[in-house]
PDB file of C-alpha atoms in Angstrom:
ATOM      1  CA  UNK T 924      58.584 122.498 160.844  1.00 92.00           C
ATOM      2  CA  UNK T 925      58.664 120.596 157.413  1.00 93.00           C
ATOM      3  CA  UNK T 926      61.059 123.526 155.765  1.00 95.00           C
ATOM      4  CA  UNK T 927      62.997 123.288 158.663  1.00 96.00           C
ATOM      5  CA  UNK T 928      63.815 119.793 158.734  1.00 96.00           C
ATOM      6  CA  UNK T 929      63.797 119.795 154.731  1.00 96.00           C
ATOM      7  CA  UNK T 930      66.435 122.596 155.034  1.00 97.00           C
ATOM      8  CA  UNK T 931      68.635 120.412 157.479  1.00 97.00           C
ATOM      9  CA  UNK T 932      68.086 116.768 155.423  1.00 98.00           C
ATOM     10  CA  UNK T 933      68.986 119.570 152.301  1.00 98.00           C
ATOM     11  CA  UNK T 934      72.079 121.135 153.944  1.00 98.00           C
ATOM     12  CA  UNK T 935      73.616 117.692 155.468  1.00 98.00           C
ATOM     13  CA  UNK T 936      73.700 116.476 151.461  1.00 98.00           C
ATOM     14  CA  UNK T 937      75.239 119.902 150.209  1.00 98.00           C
ATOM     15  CA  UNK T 938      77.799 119.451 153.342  1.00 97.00           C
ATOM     16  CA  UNK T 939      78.855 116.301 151.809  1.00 97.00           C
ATOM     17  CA  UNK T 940      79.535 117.678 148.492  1.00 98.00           C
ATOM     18  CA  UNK T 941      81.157 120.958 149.510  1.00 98.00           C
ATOM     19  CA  UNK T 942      82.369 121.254 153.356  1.00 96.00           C
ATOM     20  CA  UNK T 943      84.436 124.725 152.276  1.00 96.00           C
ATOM     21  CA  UNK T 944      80.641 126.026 151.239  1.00 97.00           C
ATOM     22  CA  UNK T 945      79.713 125.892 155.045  1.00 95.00           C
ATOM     23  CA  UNK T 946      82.894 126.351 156.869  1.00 92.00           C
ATOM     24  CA  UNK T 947      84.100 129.379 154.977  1.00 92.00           C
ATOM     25  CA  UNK T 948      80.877 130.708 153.852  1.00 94.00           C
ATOM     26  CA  UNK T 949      77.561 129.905 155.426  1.00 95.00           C
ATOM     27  CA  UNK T 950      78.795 129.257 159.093  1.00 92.00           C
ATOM     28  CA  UNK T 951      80.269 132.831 159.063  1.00 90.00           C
ATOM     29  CA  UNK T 952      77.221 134.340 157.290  1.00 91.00           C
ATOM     30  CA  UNK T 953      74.781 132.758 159.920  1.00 92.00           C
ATOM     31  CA  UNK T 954      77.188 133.768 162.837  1.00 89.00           C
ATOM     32  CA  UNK T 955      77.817 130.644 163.929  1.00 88.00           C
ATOM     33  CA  UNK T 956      81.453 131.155 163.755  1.00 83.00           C
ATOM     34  CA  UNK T 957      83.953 134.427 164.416  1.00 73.00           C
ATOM     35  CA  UNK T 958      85.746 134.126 160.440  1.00 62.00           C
ATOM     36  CA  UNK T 959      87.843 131.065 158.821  1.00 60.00           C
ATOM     37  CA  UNK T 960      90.282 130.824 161.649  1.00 59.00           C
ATOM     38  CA  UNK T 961      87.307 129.755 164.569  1.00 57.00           C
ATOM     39  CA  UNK T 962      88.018 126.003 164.999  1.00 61.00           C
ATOM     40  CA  UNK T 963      84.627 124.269 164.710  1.00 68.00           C
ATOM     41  CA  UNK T 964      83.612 121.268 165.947  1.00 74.00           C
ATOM     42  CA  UNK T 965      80.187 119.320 165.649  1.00 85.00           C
ATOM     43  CA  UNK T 966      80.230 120.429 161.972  1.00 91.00           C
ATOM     44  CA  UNK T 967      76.874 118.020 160.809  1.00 93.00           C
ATOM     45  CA  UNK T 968      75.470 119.988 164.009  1.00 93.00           C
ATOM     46  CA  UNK T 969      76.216 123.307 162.850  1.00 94.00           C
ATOM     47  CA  UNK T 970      75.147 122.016 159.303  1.00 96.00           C
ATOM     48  CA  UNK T 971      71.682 120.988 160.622  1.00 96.00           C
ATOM     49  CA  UNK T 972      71.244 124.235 161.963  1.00 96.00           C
ATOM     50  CA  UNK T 973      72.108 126.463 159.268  1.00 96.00           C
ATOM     51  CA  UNK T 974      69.851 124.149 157.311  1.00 97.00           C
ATOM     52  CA  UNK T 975      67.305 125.099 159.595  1.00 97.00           C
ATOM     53  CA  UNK T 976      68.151 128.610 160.115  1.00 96.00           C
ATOM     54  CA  UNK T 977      68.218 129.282 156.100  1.00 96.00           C
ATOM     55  CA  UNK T 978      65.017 127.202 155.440  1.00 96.00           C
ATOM     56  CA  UNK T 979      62.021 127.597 158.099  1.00 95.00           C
ATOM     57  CA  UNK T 980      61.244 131.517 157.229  1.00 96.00           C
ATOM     58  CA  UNK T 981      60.430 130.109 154.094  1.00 95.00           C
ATOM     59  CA  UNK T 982      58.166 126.951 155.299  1.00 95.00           C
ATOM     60  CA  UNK T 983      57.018 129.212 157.637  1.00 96.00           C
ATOM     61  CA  UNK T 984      55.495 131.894 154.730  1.00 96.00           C
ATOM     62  CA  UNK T 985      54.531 129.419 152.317  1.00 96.00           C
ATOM     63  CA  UNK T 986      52.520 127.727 155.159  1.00 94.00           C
ATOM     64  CA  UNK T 987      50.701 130.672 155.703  1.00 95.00           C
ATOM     65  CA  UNK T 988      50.070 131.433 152.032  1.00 94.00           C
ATOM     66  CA  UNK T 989      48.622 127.472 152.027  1.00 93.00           C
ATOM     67  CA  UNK T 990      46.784 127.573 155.011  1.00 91.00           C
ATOM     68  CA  UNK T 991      44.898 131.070 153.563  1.00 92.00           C
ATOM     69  CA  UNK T 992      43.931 128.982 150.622  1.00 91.00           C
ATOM     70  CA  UNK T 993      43.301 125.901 152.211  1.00 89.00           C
ATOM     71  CA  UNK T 994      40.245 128.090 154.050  1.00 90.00           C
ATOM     72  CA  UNK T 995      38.221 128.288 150.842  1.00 87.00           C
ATOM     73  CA  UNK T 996      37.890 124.820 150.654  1.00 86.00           C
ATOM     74  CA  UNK T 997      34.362 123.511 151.207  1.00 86.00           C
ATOM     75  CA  UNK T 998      34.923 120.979 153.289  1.00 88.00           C
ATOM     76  CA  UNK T 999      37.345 120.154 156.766  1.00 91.00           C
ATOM     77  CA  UNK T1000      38.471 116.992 154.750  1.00 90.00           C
ATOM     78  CA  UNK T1001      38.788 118.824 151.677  1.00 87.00           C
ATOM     79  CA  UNK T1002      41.139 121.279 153.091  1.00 91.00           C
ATOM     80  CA  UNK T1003      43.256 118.814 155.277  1.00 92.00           C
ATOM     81  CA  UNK T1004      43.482 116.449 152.030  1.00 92.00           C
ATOM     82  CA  UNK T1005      44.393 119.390 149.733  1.00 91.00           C
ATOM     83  CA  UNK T1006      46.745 121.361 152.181  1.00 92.00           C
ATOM     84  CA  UNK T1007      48.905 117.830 152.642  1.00 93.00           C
ATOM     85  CA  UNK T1008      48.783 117.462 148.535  1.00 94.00           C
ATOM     86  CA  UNK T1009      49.919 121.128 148.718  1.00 94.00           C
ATOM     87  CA  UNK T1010      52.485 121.066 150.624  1.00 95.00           C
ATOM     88  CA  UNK T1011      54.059 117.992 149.073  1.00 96.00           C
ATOM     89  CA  UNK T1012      54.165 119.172 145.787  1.00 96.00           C
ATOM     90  CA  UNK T1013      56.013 122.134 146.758  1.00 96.00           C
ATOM     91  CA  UNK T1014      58.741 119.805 148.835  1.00 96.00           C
ATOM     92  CA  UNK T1015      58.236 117.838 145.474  1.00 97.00           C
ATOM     93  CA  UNK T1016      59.226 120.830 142.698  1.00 98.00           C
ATOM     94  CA  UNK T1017      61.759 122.219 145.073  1.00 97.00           C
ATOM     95  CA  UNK T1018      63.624 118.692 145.374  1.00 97.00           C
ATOM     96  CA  UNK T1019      63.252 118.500 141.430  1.00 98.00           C
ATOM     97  CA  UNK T1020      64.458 122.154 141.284  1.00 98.00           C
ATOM     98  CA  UNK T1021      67.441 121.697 143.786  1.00 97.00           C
ATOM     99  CA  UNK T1022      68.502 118.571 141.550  1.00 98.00           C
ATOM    100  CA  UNK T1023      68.184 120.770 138.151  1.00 98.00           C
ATOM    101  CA  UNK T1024      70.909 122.988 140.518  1.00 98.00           C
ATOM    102  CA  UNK T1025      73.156 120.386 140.905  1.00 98.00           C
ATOM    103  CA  UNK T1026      72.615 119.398 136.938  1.00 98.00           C
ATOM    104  CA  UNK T1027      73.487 123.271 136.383  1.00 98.00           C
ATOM    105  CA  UNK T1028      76.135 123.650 138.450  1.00 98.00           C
ATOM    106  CA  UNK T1029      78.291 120.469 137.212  1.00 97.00           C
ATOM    107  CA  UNK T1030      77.809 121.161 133.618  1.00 97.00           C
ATOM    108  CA  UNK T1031      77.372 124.575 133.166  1.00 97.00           C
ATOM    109  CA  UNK T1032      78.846 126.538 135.635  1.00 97.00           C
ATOM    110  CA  UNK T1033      81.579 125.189 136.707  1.00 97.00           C
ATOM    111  CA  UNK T1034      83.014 125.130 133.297  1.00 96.00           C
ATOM    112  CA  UNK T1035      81.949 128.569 132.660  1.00 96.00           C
ATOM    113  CA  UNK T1036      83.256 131.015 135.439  1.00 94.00           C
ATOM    114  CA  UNK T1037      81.352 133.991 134.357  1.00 96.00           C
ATOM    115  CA  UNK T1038      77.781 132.458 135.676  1.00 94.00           C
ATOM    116  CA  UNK T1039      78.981 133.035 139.095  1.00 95.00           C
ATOM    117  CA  UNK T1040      81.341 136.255 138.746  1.00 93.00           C
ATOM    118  CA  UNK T1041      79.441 138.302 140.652  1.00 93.00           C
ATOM    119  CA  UNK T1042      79.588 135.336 143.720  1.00 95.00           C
ATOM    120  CA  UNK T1043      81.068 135.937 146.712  1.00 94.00           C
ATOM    121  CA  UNK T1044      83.696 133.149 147.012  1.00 96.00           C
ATOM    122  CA  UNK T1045      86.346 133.544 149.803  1.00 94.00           C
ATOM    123  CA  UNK T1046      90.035 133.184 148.436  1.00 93.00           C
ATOM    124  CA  UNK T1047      90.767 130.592 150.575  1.00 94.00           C
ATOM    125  CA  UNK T1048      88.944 127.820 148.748  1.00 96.00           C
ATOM    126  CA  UNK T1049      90.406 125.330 147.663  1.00 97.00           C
ATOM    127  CA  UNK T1050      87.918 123.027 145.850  1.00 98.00           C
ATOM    128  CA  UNK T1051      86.020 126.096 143.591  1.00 97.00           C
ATOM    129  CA  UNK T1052      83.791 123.710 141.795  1.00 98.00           C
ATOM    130  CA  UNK T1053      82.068 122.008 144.970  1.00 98.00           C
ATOM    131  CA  UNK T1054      81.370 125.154 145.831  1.00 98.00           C
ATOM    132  CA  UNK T1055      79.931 126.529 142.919  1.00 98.00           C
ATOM    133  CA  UNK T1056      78.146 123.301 142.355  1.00 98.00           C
ATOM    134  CA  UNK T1057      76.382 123.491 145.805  1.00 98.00           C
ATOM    135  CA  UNK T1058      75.745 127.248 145.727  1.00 98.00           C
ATOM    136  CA  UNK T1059      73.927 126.490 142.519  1.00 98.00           C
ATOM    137  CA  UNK T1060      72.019 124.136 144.348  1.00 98.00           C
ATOM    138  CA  UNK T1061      71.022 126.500 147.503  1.00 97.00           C
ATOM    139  CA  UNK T1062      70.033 129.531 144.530  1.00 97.00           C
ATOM    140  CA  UNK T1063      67.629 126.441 142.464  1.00 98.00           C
ATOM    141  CA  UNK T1064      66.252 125.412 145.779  1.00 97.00           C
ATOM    142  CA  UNK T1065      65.029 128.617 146.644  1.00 96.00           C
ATOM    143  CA  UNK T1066      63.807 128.947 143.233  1.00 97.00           C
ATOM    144  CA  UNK T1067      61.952 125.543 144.004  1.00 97.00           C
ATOM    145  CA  UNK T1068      60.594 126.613 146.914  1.00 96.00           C
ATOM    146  CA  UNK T1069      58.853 129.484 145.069  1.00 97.00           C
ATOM    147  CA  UNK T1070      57.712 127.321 141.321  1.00 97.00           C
ATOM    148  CA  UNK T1071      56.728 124.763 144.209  1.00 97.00           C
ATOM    149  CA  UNK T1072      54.276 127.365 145.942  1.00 96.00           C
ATOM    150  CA  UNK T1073      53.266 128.649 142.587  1.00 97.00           C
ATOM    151  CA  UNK T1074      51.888 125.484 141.234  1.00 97.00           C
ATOM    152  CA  UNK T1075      50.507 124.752 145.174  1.00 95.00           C
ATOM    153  CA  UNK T1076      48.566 127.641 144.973  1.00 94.00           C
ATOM    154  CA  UNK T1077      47.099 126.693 141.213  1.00 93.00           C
ATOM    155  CA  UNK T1078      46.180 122.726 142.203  1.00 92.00           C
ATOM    156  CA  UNK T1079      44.498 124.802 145.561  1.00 89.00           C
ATOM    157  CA  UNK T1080      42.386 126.871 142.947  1.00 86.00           C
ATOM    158  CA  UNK T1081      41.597 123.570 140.327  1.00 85.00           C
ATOM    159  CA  UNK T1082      40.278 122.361 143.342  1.00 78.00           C
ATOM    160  CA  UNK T1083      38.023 124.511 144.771  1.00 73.00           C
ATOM    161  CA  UNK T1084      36.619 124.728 141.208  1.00 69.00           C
ATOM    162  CA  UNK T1085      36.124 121.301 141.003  1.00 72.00           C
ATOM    163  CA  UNK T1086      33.925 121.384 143.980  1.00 65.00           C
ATOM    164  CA  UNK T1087      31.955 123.729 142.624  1.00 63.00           C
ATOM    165  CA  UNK T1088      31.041 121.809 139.726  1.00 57.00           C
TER     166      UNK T1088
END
């Protein structure tokens, strides 16, 4: 549920910085529309659920992989307290991550075409850099999600040890 609703709060921001990213790319790729010519309407709807539709497999795995841990712990308050500390520094990293995106994207990227070449990028955008910028966003997120789970998993392990000491 927290990916989920992350993934919606994450996709209504992208939305605002690059509309074309969702109505000529990630509407179609979700199915939500037929192709470029659909007219859409309730677009921050459609953006709250691709948010959601893009984002809660992920929650949804890292939970488990949490949860697993969060089992070794000695104690019921131990693993409550250390699951929620968890979980928020992944949201935490990936938030971090998904701004180092945005960093990437305006500085880097979008002055240097060749870091997203191989991007699919219909030809009927019109604002190239928004789009870059947020699809450089969506790729560091994801990136976040994972450095996020990474360092989860590592705190989960420092404490366990620490309760064995």
């Amino acid at each position: 549920m927290i990916a989920g609703i992350y993934g919606i709060l994450h996709d209504q921001i992208t939305y605002s910085i690059s509309p074309e990213y969702y109505t000529k790319f990630k509407f179609i790729q979700f199915g939500l529309v037929e192709g470029n010519d659909t007219p859409i309407r309730n677009l921050r709807l459609l953006v709250a659920v691709t948010g959601w539709m893009a984002t809660w497999w992920v929650g949804f795995i890292i939970g488990i992989m949490l949860l697993m841990l969060a089992l070794r712990q000695n104690s019921l308050r131990a693993m409550i307290t250390t699951s929620v500390k968890a979980i928020l520094i992944t949201i935490a990293v990936a938030i971090i991550i998904g701004i180092a995106g945005y960093t990437y994207g305006s500085l880097i990227m979008i002055n240097q075409p060749e870091t997203y070449a191989g991007w699919y990028i219909p030809e009927s955008v019109t604002d190239i850099n928004s789009f870059v910028i947020v699809g450089s966003i969506h790729n560091f997120s994801y990136m976040g999600a994972l450095t996020g789970l990474i360092i989860a998993i590592y705190f989960n392990f420092r404490k366990r040890s620490e309760q064995n000491t």
